[in-house]
Coordinates of C-alpha atoms and ligand atoms in Angstrom, one line a residue:
A1 CA -37.0 -41.1 -21.3
K2 CA -40.6 -42.2 -20.6
Q3 CA -39.9 -43.5 -17.1
R4 CA -40.9 -42.0 -13.9
P5 CA -39.7 -38.8 -12.9
G6 CA -36.7 -39.9 -10.4
N7 CA -35.4 -42.3 -13.1
S8 CA -35.3 -40.1 -16.0
V9 CA -33.7 -37.1 -13.9
A10 CA -30.9 -39.7 -13.3
F11 CA -30.6 -40.6 -16.6
Y12 CA -29.5 -36.6 -17.6
S13 CA -27.5 -36.1 -15.0
Q14 CA -25.0 -38.5 -16.5
H15 CA -25.2 -36.8 -19.8
L16 CA -24.4 -33.4 -18.0
A17 CA -21.6 -34.6 -16.0
A18 CA -19.8 -35.9 -19.4
S19 CA -19.6 -32.4 -21.2
E20 CA -17.8 -29.4 -19.7
A21 CA -18.9 -27.4 -22.8
Q22 CA -22.7 -28.4 -21.7
K23 CA -22.1 -27.3 -18.5
M24 CA -21.5 -23.9 -19.5
E25 CA -24.0 -23.6 -21.8
V26 CA -26.6 -24.9 -18.9
E27 CA -24.8 -22.3 -16.7
G28 CA -25.8 -19.4 -19.1
R29 CA -29.2 -21.0 -19.5
L30 CA -30.1 -21.5 -15.7
R31 CA -30.2 -18.0 -15.6
D32 CA -32.9 -17.7 -17.9
A33 CA -34.8 -20.9 -16.8
M34 CA -36.7 -19.3 -13.9
A35 CA -37.9 -16.4 -15.8
L36 CA -38.7 -18.7 -19.0
G37 CA -40.7 -21.0 -16.7
E38 CA -38.7 -23.9 -17.2
L39 CA -38.2 -24.9 -13.6
E40 CA -41.0 -26.6 -11.7
M41 CA -41.6 -27.9 -8.3
Y42 CA -42.5 -31.4 -8.0
F43 CA -43.7 -33.0 -4.8
Q44 CA -43.2 -36.3 -3.1
P45 CA -45.4 -37.7 -0.6
Q46 CA -44.3 -38.5 2.8
A47 CA -46.4 -41.1 4.5
S48 CA -46.9 -42.2 8.0
V49 CA -45.0 -45.7 8.7
R50 CA -47.9 -46.6 11.2
S51 CA -51.0 -46.1 8.9
G52 CA -49.6 -45.4 5.7
D53 CA -51.6 -41.8 5.2
V54 CA -49.9 -39.0 3.1
V55 CA -49.3 -36.3 5.8
G56 CA -46.7 -34.2 4.1
V57 CA -44.9 -33.9 0.7
E58 CA -41.2 -32.8 0.0
A59 CA -40.7 -30.4 -2.7
L60 CA -37.8 -31.2 -5.2
V61 CA -37.0 -28.9 -7.9
R62 CA -37.0 -29.6 -11.9
W63 CA -35.8 -28.1 -14.9
N64 CA -37.6 -29.0 -18.1
H65 CA -34.4 -28.3 -20.5
P66 CA -36.0 -27.5 -24.2
D67 CA -33.2 -29.5 -25.6
L68 CA -31.7 -31.7 -22.9
G69 CA -34.9 -32.7 -21.4
L70 CA -35.6 -33.2 -17.6
V71 CA -32.0 -32.1 -15.8
S72 CA -31.5 -33.3 -12.3
P73 CA -31.3 -30.7 -9.7
E74 CA -28.1 -32.9 -8.8
S75 CA -26.6 -31.8 -11.6
F76 CA -27.9 -28.0 -12.1
I77 CA -27.7 -27.1 -8.3
P78 CA -24.1 -27.3 -8.3
I79 CA -23.6 -25.5 -11.4
A80 CA -25.7 -23.0 -10.0
E81 CA -23.5 -22.7 -6.8
E82 CA -20.8 -22.1 -9.3
A83 CA -22.6 -19.3 -10.8
G84 CA -23.3 -17.4 -8.0
I85 CA -27.4 -17.8 -8.6
T86 CA -28.1 -20.4 -5.7
V87 CA -29.6 -17.9 -3.8
D88 CA -32.1 -16.4 -6.4
L89 CA -33.0 -20.2 -7.4
G90 CA -33.5 -20.9 -3.6
C91 CA -35.9 -18.1 -3.0
W92 CA -37.6 -19.0 -6.2
V93 CA -37.7 -22.6 -5.0
I94 CA -39.5 -21.5 -1.5
E95 CA -42.0 -19.0 -3.2
S96 CA -43.1 -21.8 -5.7
A97 CA -43.2 -24.5 -3.2
L98 CA -45.5 -22.7 -1.1
A99 CA -47.6 -21.1 -3.8
G100 CA -48.0 -24.5 -5.3
L101 CA -49.3 -26.1 -2.1
G102 CA -51.6 -23.3 -1.4
R103 CA -53.3 -23.6 -4.8
L104 CA -53.8 -27.2 -4.0
E105 CA -55.3 -26.2 -0.4
A106 CA -57.3 -23.6 -1.9
A107 CA -58.6 -26.2 -4.2
G108 CA -59.7 -28.4 -1.5
L109 CA -56.6 -30.8 -0.7
P110 CA -56.2 -31.4 2.7
A111 CA -53.6 -29.6 4.7
L112 CA -50.0 -31.3 4.2
Q113 CA -46.8 -30.8 5.7
L114 CA -44.5 -28.9 3.4
S115 CA -40.7 -29.6 3.4
I116 CA -38.2 -27.5 1.3
N117 CA -34.6 -28.2 0.7
V118 CA -32.4 -25.2 1.6
S119 CA -28.8 -25.1 0.4
A120 CA -26.0 -24.4 2.6
D121 CA -25.4 -20.8 0.8
M122 CA -29.0 -19.4 1.9
F123 CA -27.6 -19.3 5.6
T124 CA -24.1 -17.1 4.9
D125 CA -24.2 -13.6 6.5
Y126 CA -24.6 -11.9 3.4
V127 CA -28.1 -13.8 2.5
G128 CA -29.3 -14.9 5.9
S129 CA -31.8 -12.1 6.3
R130 CA -32.9 -12.5 2.7
L131 CA -33.8 -16.1 3.3
V132 CA -35.8 -15.3 6.7
Q133 CA -37.8 -12.6 4.5
V134 CA -38.8 -15.0 1.6
V135 CA -40.1 -17.5 4.0
R136 CA -41.7 -15.0 6.2
D137 CA -43.5 -13.4 2.9
S138 CA -44.1 -16.5 1.1
L139 CA -45.6 -18.4 3.9
K140 CA -48.0 -15.3 4.3
K141 CA -49.3 -15.1 0.6
S142 CA -49.7 -19.0 0.6
G143 CA -51.4 -18.9 3.9
I144 CA -49.9 -21.7 5.2
P145 CA -48.9 -21.7 9.1
P146 CA -45.5 -21.8 9.7
R147 CA -45.6 -25.0 11.8
R148 CA -46.5 -27.1 8.5
L149 CA -43.3 -25.9 6.9
T150 CA -40.2 -27.9 7.1
L151 CA -36.6 -26.5 5.9
E152 CA -34.2 -29.1 5.3
I153 CA -30.8 -28.4 6.0
T154 CA -28.0 -30.7 6.0
E155 CA -24.9 -31.2 7.9
R156 CA -22.8 -29.1 5.6
T157 CA -25.1 -25.9 6.6
I158 CA -24.4 -26.7 10.3
I159 CA -20.4 -27.3 10.3
D160 CA -19.9 -23.9 7.8
E161 CA -18.1 -22.0 10.5
S162 CA -17.6 -18.9 7.8
G163 CA -21.4 -18.1 8.0
N164 CA -23.9 -17.1 10.0
A165 CA -26.2 -20.4 10.2
P166 CA -26.8 -20.5 14.0
Q167 CA -28.2 -16.7 14.1
V168 CA -30.1 -17.5 10.6
I169 CA -31.5 -20.7 12.2
D170 CA -32.9 -18.9 15.5
D171 CA -34.4 -16.3 13.3
L172 CA -36.3 -19.1 11.4
K173 CA -37.2 -20.9 14.4
A174 CA -38.6 -17.7 15.7
L175 CA -40.9 -17.5 12.8
G176 CA -42.3 -21.3 13.8
V177 CA -41.0 -23.4 11.1
R178 CA -39.6 -26.6 11.4
L179 CA -36.2 -27.5 10.9
A180 CA -35.1 -31.3 9.3
L181 CA -31.4 -32.5 9.1
D182 CA -31.3 -34.1 5.6
D183 CA -29.4 -36.7 4.4
F184 CA -28.4 -37.7 7.9
G185 CA -25.5 -40.3 8.5
T186 CA -23.4 -39.2 5.4
G187 CA -21.9 -35.9 6.6
Y188 CA -19.9 -35.1 9.2
S189 CA -21.7 -33.6 12.2
S190 CA -21.0 -34.7 15.8
L191 CA -23.8 -35.6 18.2
G192 CA -23.0 -32.1 19.9
Y193 CA -24.4 -30.2 17.1
L194 CA -27.3 -32.2 17.1
K195 CA -28.2 -31.8 20.8
A196 CA -27.3 -28.1 20.6
L197 CA -29.1 -27.1 17.7
P198 CA -33.3 -26.8 17.2
I199 CA -33.7 -29.6 14.5
D200 CA -37.2 -31.0 15.0
E201 CA -36.6 -33.7 12.2
L202 CA -34.0 -36.4 11.2
K203 CA -34.0 -37.4 7.6
I204 CA -32.0 -40.7 7.5
D205 CA -30.3 -41.2 4.3
R206 CA -31.6 -43.7 1.7
T207 CA -28.0 -45.6 2.0
F208 CA -29.0 -46.7 5.4
I209 CA -32.6 -47.8 4.6
M210 CA -31.1 -50.2 1.7
G211 CA -29.1 -52.4 3.6
Q212 CA -30.3 -55.8 5.1
D213 CA -27.7 -57.2 7.3
K214 CA -27.6 -57.2 10.7
E215 CA -25.2 -54.4 11.1
D216 CA -27.3 -52.2 8.8
R217 CA -30.5 -53.1 10.8
A218 CA -28.2 -52.2 14.3
F219 CA -27.1 -48.9 13.0
L220 CA -30.7 -48.1 11.8
R221 CA -31.8 -48.9 15.5
A222 CA -29.3 -46.9 16.8
I223 CA -30.3 -43.7 14.6
I224 CA -33.5 -44.2 15.5
S225 CA -33.0 -44.3 19.2
M226 CA -30.9 -41.5 19.3
A227 CA -33.1 -39.2 17.5
K228 CA -36.3 -40.1 20.1
T229 CA -34.0 -39.4 22.8
L230 CA -33.7 -35.7 21.2
N231 CA -37.3 -35.6 20.7
M232 CA -37.0 -35.5 16.9
V233 CA -39.6 -37.0 14.2
V234 CA -37.6 -39.7 12.1
V235 CA -37.7 -39.7 8.6
A236 CA -36.8 -42.7 6.3
E237 CA -35.8 -41.4 2.5
G238 CA -35.7 -43.7 -0.3
V239 CA -38.0 -46.9 0.5
E240 CA -38.3 -48.9 -2.3
T241 CA -39.7 -52.1 -0.8
Q242 CA -42.3 -53.6 1.2
E243 CA -39.6 -55.3 3.5
Q244 CA -37.9 -52.1 4.2
L245 CA -41.1 -50.7 5.2
V246 CA -41.8 -53.5 8.0
R247 CA -38.3 -52.9 9.4
L248 CA -38.9 -49.2 9.7
Y249 CA -42.3 -50.0 11.5
E250 CA -40.4 -52.6 13.7
E251 CA -37.8 -50.1 14.7
G252 CA -40.2 -47.6 15.3
C253 CA -39.6 -45.0 12.3
D254 CA -42.2 -42.2 12.1
M255 CA -42.5 -41.4 8.5
Y256 CA -41.2 -42.3 5.3
Q257 CA -40.7 -41.4 1.7
G258 CA -39.6 -43.5 -1.5
Y259 CA -40.9 -45.4 -4.7
L260 CA -42.6 -47.6 -2.8
C261 CA -45.2 -44.9 -1.8
S262 CA -44.7 -42.5 -4.8
P263 CA -42.2 -41.0 -7.0
P264 CA -41.9 -37.2 -6.9
V265 CA -45.0 -35.7 -9.2
S266 CA -46.2 -32.7 -10.7
E267 CA -48.4 -30.5 -8.6
S268 CA -51.3 -31.5 -10.9
A269 CA -50.7 -35.0 -10.3
L270 CA -50.4 -34.5 -6.6
P271 CA -54.1 -34.7 -5.5
A272 CA -55.0 -37.9 -7.1
L273 CA -52.5 -39.4 -4.7
V274 CA -53.3 -37.9 -1.7
K275 CA -57.3 -38.6 -2.0
T276 CA -56.5 -42.0 -2.3
T277 CA -55.6 -42.0 1.5
F278 CA -57.8 -38.9 2.3
P279 CA -61.4 -39.9 0.6
A280 CA -63.3 -36.7 -0.1
Ligands
C2E1 P1 -32.7 -35.2 -1.4 O1 -33.0 -34.0 -0.8 O2 -31.9 -36.4 -0.6 O3 -34.2 -35.8 -2.0 C1 -34.4 -36.9 -2.3 C2 -34.0 -37.5 -3.5 O4 -34.2 -39.1 -3.8 C3 -34.9 -37.1 -4.9 O5 -34.2 -37.0 -5.9 C4 -35.7 -38.0 -5.3 O6 -36.3 -38.0 -6.2 C5 -34.9 -39.3 -4.7 N1 -35.8 -40.3 -4.4 C6 -37.3 -40.5 -3.9 N2 -37.5 -41.5 -3.4 C7 -36.6 -42.5 -4.0 C8 -36.5 -43.8 -3.7 O7 -37.3 -44.4 -3.4 N3 -35.4 -44.8 -4.4 C9 -34.4 -43.6 -5.3 N4 -33.4 -44.3 -5.4 N5 -34.5 -42.4 -4.9 C10 -35.6 -42.1 -4.3 P2 -34.1 -35.3 -6.8 O8 -35.4 -34.9 -6.9 O9 -33.2 -35.7 -8.2 O10 -33.1 -34.2 -5.7 C11 -31.9 -34.9 -5.7 C12 -31.1 -33.9 -4.7 O11 -31.3 -32.7 -5.3 C13 -32.0 -33.7 -3.5 O12 -31.8 -35.0 -2.6 C14 -31.4 -32.6 -2.8 O13 -30.4 -32.6 -2.2 C15 -31.1 -31.7 -4.3 N6 -32.5 -30.6 -4.7 C16 -33.8 -31.2 -4.9 N7 -34.5 -30.3 -5.1 C17 -33.8 -29.1 -4.4 C18 -34.3 -27.7 -4.1 O14 -35.4 -27.2 -4.4 N8 -33.2 -27.0 -3.4 C19 -32.3 -27.3 -3.2 N9 -31.4 -26.4 -2.6 N10 -31.7 -28.7 -3.2 C20 -32.5 -29.4 -4.1
CA2 CA1 -34.3 -33.4 1.0
CA3 CA1 -32.2 -36.6 1.8
CA4 CA1 -29.5 -37.4 -1.1

């Protein structure tokens, strides 16, 4: 599996889905993986559609399993949920991503925006205050100002009535961090939620970027125009071709990420990508 990180990860996720026994092994091992240093944060550049400059990164967790190789977060995050360890994993991700970017900036990397995925489980009554605390402490330790941190939540977080999400969202906003709605268009959120919640950024799911026909284009235009009406920054996900980028430019999309710019890369590989757009 010597492909780009994105590809090898997808390869292993299929293997994992195949075997229940393997799933249980993974569950047991995931508890130790954090302590053993087998989890690693990767960073995918986010670029301005207009200038092409890299202005931010999304942190994406990777598991370097000694036997299975790179395990996809899409297969081990659901397992973490079943095992009841998403909160520990989520806290680890926030600490590690901020620490990683903090290290890079201390070494001279230009200031970037940082986006971190936060699962719905982090917003329940029980752990919401722990989330707020980890964000506050990790920001302080890293020296990164709150305005440069964006927490990516999904429609699932917003519609979860059992939890305490609106209160936790308010507490996070009070810290000064930004909020993004991830995978927009794939879930169930009503426009009412979008208007009511303090969302700063809308991330349009890859499936709406891929389409080429007239209807796809109309849909893209409608999403962007709605987001602009609500004063949200619009980020397109999974941009793979120059054609897609041109269309996003024409429709007024603000930012993009995807293989066209770069796959997710390790902390040590990131500076080379940023320096090409920010000459020292
Ligand atoms: P996501 O947040 O939608 O992240 C984007 C996914 O699309 C990433 O997969 C990324 O590698 C992939 N991707 C990026 N550019 C392209 C492209 O041009 N084409 C295609 N086909 N794919 C592209 P990844 O890293 O495997 O992550 C999958 C999902 O796992 C993420 O989807 C996110 O929901 C979840 N995830 C990843 N890291 C974390 C984390 O630290 N915490 C939580 N809670 N969830 C995470
Ligand atoms: Ca995301
Ligand atoms: Ca997404
Ligand atoms: Ca996704």
